[in-house]
PDB file of C-alpha atoms in Angstrom:
ATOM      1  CA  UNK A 174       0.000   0.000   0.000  1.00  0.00           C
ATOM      2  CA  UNK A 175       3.177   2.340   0.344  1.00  0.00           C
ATOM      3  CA  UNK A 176       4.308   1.775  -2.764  1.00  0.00           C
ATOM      4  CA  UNK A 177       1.010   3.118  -4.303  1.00  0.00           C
ATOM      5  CA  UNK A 178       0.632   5.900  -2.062  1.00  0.00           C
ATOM      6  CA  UNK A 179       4.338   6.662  -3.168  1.00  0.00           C
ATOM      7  CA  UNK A 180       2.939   6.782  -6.507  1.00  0.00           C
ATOM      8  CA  UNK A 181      -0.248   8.667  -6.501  1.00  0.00           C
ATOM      9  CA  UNK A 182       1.426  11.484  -4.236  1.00  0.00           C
ATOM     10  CA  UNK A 183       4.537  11.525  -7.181  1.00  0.00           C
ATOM     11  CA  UNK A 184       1.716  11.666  -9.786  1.00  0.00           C
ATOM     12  CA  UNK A 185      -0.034  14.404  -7.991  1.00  0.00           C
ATOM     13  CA  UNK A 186       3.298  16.284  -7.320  1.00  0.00           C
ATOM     14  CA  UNK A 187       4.064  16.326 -11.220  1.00  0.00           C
ATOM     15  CA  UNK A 188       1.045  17.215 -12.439  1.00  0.00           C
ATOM     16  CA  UNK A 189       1.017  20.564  -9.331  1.00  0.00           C
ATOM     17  CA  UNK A 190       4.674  21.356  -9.985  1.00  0.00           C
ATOM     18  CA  UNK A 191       3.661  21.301 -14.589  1.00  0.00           C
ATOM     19  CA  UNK A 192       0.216  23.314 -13.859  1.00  0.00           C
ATOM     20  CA  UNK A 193       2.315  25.807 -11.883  1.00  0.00           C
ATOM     21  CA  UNK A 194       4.930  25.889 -14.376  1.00  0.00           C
ATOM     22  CA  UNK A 195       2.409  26.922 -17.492  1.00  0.00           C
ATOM     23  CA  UNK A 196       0.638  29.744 -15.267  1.00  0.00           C
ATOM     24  CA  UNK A 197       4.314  31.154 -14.760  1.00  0.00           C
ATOM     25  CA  UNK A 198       4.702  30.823 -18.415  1.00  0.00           C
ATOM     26  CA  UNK A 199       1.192  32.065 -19.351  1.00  0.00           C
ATOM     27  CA  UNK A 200       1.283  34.857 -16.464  1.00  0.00           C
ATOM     28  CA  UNK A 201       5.220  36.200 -16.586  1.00  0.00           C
ATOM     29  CA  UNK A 202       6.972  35.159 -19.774  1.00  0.00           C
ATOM     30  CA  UNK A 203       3.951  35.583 -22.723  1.00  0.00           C
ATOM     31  CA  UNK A 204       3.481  38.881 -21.630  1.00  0.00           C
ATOM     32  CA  UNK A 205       7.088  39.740 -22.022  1.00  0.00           C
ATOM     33  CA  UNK A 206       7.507  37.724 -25.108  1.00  0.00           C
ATOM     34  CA  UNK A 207       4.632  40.271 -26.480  1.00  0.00           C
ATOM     35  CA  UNK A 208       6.419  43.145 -24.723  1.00  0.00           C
ATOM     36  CA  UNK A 209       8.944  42.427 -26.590  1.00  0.00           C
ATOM     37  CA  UNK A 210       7.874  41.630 -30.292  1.00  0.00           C
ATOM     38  CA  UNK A 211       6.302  44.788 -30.124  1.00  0.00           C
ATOM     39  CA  UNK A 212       9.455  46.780 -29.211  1.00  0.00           C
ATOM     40  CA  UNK A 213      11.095  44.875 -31.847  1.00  0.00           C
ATOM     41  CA  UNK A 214       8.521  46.382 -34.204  1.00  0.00           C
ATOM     42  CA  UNK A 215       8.616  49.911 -32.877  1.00  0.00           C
ATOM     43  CA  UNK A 216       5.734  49.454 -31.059  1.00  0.00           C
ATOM     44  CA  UNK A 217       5.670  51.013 -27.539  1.00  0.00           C
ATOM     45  CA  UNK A 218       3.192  50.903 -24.425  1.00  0.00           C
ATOM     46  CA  UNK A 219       3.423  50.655 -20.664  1.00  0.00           C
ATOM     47  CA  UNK A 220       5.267  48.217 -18.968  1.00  0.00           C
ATOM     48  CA  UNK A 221       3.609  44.945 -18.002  1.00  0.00           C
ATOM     49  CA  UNK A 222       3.171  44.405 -14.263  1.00  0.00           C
ATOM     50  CA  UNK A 223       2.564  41.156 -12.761  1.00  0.00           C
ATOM     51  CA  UNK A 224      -0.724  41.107 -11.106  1.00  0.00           C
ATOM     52  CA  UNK A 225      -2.182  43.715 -12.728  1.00  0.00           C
ATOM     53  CA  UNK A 226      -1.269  43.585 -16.059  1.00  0.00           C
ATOM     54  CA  UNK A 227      -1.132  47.227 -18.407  1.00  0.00           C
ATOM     55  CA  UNK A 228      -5.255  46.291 -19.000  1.00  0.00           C
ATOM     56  CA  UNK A 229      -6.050  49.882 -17.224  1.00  0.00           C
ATOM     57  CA  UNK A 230      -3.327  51.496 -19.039  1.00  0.00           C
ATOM     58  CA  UNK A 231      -4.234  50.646 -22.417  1.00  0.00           C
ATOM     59  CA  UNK A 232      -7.862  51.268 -21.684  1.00  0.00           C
ATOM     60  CA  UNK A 233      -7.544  54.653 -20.932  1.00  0.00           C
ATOM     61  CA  UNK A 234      -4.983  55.140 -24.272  1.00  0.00           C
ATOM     62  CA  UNK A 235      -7.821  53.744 -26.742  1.00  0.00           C
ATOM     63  CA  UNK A 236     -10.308  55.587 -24.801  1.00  0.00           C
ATOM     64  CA  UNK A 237      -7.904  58.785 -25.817  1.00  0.00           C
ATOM     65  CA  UNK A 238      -7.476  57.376 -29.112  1.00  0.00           C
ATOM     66  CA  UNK A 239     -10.743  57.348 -29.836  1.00  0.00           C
ATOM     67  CA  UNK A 240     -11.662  60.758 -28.823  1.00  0.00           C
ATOM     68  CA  UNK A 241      -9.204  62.043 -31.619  1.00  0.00           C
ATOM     69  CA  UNK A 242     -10.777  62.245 -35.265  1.00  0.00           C
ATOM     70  CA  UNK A 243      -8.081  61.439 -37.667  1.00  0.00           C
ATOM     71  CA  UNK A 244      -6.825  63.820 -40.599  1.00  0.00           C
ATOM     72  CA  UNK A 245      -9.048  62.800 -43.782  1.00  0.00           C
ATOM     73  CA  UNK A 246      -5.899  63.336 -45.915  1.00  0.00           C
ATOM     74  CA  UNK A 247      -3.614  61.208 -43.575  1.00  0.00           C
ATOM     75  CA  UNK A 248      -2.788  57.320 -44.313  1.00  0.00           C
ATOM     76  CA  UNK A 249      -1.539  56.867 -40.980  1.00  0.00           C
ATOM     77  CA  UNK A 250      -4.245  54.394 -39.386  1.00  0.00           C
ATOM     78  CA  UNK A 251      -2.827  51.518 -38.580  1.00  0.00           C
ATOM     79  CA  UNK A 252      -3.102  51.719 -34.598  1.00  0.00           C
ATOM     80  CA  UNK A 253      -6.972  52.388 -35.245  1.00  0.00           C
ATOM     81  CA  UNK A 254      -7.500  49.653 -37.979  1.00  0.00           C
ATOM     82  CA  UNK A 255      -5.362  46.833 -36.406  1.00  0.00           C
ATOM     83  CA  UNK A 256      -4.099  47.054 -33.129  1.00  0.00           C
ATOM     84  CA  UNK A 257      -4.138  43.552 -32.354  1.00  0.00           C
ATOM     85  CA  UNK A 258      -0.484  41.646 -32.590  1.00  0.00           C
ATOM     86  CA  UNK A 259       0.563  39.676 -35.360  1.00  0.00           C
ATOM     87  CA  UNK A 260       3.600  37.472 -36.221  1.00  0.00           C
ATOM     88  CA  UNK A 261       4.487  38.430 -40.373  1.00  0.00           C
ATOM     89  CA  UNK A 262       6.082  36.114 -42.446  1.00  0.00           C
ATOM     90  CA  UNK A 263       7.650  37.607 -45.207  1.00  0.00           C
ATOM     91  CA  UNK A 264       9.955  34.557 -46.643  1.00  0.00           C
ATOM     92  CA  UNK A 265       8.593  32.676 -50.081  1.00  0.00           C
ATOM     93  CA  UNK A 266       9.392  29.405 -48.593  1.00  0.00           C
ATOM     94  CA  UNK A 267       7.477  29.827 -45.404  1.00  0.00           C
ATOM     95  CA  UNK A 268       4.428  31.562 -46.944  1.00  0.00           C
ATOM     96  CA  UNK A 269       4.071  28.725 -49.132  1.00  0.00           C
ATOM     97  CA  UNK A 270       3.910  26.328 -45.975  1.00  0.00           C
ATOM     98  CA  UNK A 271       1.696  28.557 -44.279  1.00  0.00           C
ATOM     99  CA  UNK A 272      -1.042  28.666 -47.380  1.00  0.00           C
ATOM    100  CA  UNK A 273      -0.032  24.795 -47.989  1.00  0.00           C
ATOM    101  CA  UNK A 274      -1.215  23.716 -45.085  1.00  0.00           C
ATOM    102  CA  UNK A 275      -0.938  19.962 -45.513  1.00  0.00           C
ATOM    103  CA  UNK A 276      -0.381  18.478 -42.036  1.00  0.00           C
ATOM    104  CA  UNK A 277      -3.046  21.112 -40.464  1.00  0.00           C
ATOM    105  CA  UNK A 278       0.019  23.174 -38.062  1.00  0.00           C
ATOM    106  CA  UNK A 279      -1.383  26.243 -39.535  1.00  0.00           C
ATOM    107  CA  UNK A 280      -5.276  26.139 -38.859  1.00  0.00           C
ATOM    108  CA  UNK A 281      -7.394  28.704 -39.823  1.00  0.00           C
ATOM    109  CA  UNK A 282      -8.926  31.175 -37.134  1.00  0.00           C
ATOM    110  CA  UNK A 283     -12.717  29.968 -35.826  1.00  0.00           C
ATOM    111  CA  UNK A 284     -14.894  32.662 -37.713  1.00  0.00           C
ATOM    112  CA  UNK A 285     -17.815  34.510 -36.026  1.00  0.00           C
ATOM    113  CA  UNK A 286     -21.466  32.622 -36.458  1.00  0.00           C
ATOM    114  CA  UNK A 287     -22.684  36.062 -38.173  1.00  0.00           C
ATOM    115  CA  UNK A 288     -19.594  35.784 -40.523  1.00  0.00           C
ATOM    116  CA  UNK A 289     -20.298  32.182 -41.936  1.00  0.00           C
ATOM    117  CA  UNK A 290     -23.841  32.640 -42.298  1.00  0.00           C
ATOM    118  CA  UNK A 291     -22.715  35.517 -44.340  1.00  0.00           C
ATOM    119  CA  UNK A 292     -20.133  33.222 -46.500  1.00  0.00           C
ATOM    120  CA  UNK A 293     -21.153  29.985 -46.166  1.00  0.00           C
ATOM    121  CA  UNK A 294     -19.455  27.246 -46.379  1.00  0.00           C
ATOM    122  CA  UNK A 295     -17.337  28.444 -49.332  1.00  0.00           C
ATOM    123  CA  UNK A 296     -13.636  28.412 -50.190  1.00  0.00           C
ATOM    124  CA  UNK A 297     -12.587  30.674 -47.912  1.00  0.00           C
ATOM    125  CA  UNK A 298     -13.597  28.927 -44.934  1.00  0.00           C
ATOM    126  CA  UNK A 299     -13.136  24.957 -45.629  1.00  0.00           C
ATOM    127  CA  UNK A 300     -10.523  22.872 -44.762  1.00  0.00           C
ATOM    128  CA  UNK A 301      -9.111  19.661 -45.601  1.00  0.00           C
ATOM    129  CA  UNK A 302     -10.708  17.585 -48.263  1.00  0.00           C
ATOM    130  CA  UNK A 303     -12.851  19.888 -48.565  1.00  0.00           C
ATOM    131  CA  UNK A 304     -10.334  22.552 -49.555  1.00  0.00           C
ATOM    132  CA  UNK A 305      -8.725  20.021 -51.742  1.00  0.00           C
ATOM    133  CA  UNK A 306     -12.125  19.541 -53.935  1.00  0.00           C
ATOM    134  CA  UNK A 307     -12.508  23.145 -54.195  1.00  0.00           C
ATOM    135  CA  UNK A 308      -9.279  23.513 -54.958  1.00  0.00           C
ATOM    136  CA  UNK A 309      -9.309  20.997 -57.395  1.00  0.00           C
ATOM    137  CA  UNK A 310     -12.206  22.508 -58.961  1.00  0.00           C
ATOM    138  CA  UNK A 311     -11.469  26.283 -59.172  1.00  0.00           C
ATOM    139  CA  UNK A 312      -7.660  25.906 -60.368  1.00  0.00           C
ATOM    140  CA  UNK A 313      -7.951  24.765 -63.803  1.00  0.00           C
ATOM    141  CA  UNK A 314     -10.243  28.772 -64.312  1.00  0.00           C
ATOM    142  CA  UNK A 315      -6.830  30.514 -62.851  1.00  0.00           C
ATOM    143  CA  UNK A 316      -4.174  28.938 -65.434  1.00  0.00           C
ATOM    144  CA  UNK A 317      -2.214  31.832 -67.037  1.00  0.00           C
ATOM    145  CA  UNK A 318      -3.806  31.518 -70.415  1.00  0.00           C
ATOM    146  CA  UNK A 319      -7.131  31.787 -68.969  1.00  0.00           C
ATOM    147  CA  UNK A 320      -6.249  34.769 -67.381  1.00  0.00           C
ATOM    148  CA  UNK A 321      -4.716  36.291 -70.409  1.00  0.00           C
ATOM    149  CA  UNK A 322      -7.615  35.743 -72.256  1.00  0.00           C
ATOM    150  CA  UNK A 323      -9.579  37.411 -69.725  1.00  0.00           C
ATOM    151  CA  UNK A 324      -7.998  40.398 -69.010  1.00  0.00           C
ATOM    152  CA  UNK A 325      -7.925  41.049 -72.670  1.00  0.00           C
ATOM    153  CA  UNK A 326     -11.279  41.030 -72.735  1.00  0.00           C
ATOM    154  CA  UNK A 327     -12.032  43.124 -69.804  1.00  0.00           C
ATOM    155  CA  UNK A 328      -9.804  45.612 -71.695  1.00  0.00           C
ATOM    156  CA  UNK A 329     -11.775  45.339 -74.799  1.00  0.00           C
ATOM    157  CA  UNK A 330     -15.087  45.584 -72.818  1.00  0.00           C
ATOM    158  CA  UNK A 331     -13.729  48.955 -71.002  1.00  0.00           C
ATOM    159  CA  UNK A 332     -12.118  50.234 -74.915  1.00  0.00           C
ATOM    160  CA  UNK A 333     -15.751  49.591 -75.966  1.00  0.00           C
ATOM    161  CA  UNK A 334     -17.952  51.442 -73.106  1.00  0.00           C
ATOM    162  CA  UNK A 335     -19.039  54.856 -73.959  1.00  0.00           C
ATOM    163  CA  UNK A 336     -19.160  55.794 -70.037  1.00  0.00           C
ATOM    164  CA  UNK A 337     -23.246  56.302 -70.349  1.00  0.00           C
ATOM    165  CA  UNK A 338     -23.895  54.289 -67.307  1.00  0.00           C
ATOM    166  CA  UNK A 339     -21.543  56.788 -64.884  1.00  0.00           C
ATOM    167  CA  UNK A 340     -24.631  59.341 -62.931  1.00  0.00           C
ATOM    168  CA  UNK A 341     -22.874  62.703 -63.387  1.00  0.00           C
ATOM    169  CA  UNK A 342     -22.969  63.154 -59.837  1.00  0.00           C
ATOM    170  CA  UNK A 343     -20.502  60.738 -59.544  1.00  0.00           C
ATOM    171  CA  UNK A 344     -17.792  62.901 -61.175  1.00  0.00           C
ATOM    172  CA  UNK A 345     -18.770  65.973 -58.769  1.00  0.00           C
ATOM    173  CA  UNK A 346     -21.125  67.484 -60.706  1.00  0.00           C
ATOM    174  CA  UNK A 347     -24.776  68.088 -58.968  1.00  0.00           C
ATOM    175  CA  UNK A 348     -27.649  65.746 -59.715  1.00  0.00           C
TER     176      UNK A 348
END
């Protein structure tokens, strides 16, 4: 019976001292791993703290952001369009593995219910065999000849158009 005890309390100990270990790593290091990215990138912002976290700091920096209205003429928007982090990849090789995809590392983000009922289930959101099918089904349409084809006839078709279907007021002249 000592033996087992031995056992279950070693068991127990390992799986305390692992659970510990990944709220260290969830709670101390992933922040600073962020923290860090980010400075890598440019991108400042208070310091993390342990317990708290910078959550009241960077609320009260969007809530100033927000209050600003932005220049109509500037193209400076990224901290209002996408805040969020991202890792880029910018290497051929790796972009290729990325869209690729074949032993599912890189899985596609869940999508919003209001989102897919919007889409449905189309190429942009399957996966797997699925994706292959489609794949298989919509490639021969993009082959380089195609295309040619069809951008010269877009060209014609544009050549051809007298420009009677443009409302004036969309040039900036009244209605």
């Amino acid at each position: 019976m000592e033996y087992d005890l031995g056992l279950v309390l070693c068991a127990v100990v390992v799986v305390f001292i692992s659970s510990v270990w990944s709220a260290l790593v969830y709670l101390t290091w992933r922040p600073y791993a962020i923290t860090i990215a980010f400075r890598k990138q440019g991108v400042g912002g208070p310091a993390y703290k342990f317990w708290s976290g910078s959550n009241e700091e960077i609320k009260s920096m969007q809530r100033e952001a927000m209050q600003l209205v932005l220049d109509n003429h500037c193209h400076d928007i990224t901290l209002r369009v996408q805040p969020q982090y991202r890792k880029w990849i910018s290497e051929y090789e790796m972009v290729k593995q990325v869209l690729a995809n074949k032993f599912g590392f890189y899985p596609k983000p869940d999508v919003p219910s209001a989102i897919f009922s919007l889409l449905g289930k189309g190429l942009v959101l399957v996966e797997g065999s699925e994706w292959a099918r489609h794949r298989r089904v919509i490639n021969p349409a993009f082959t380089m000849d195609k295309l040619k084809v069809s951008l010269l006839q877009h060209f014609h078709r544009i050549d051809e158009d007298d420009g009677s279907w443009i409302r004036p007021g969309c040039l900036g002249s009244s209605w």
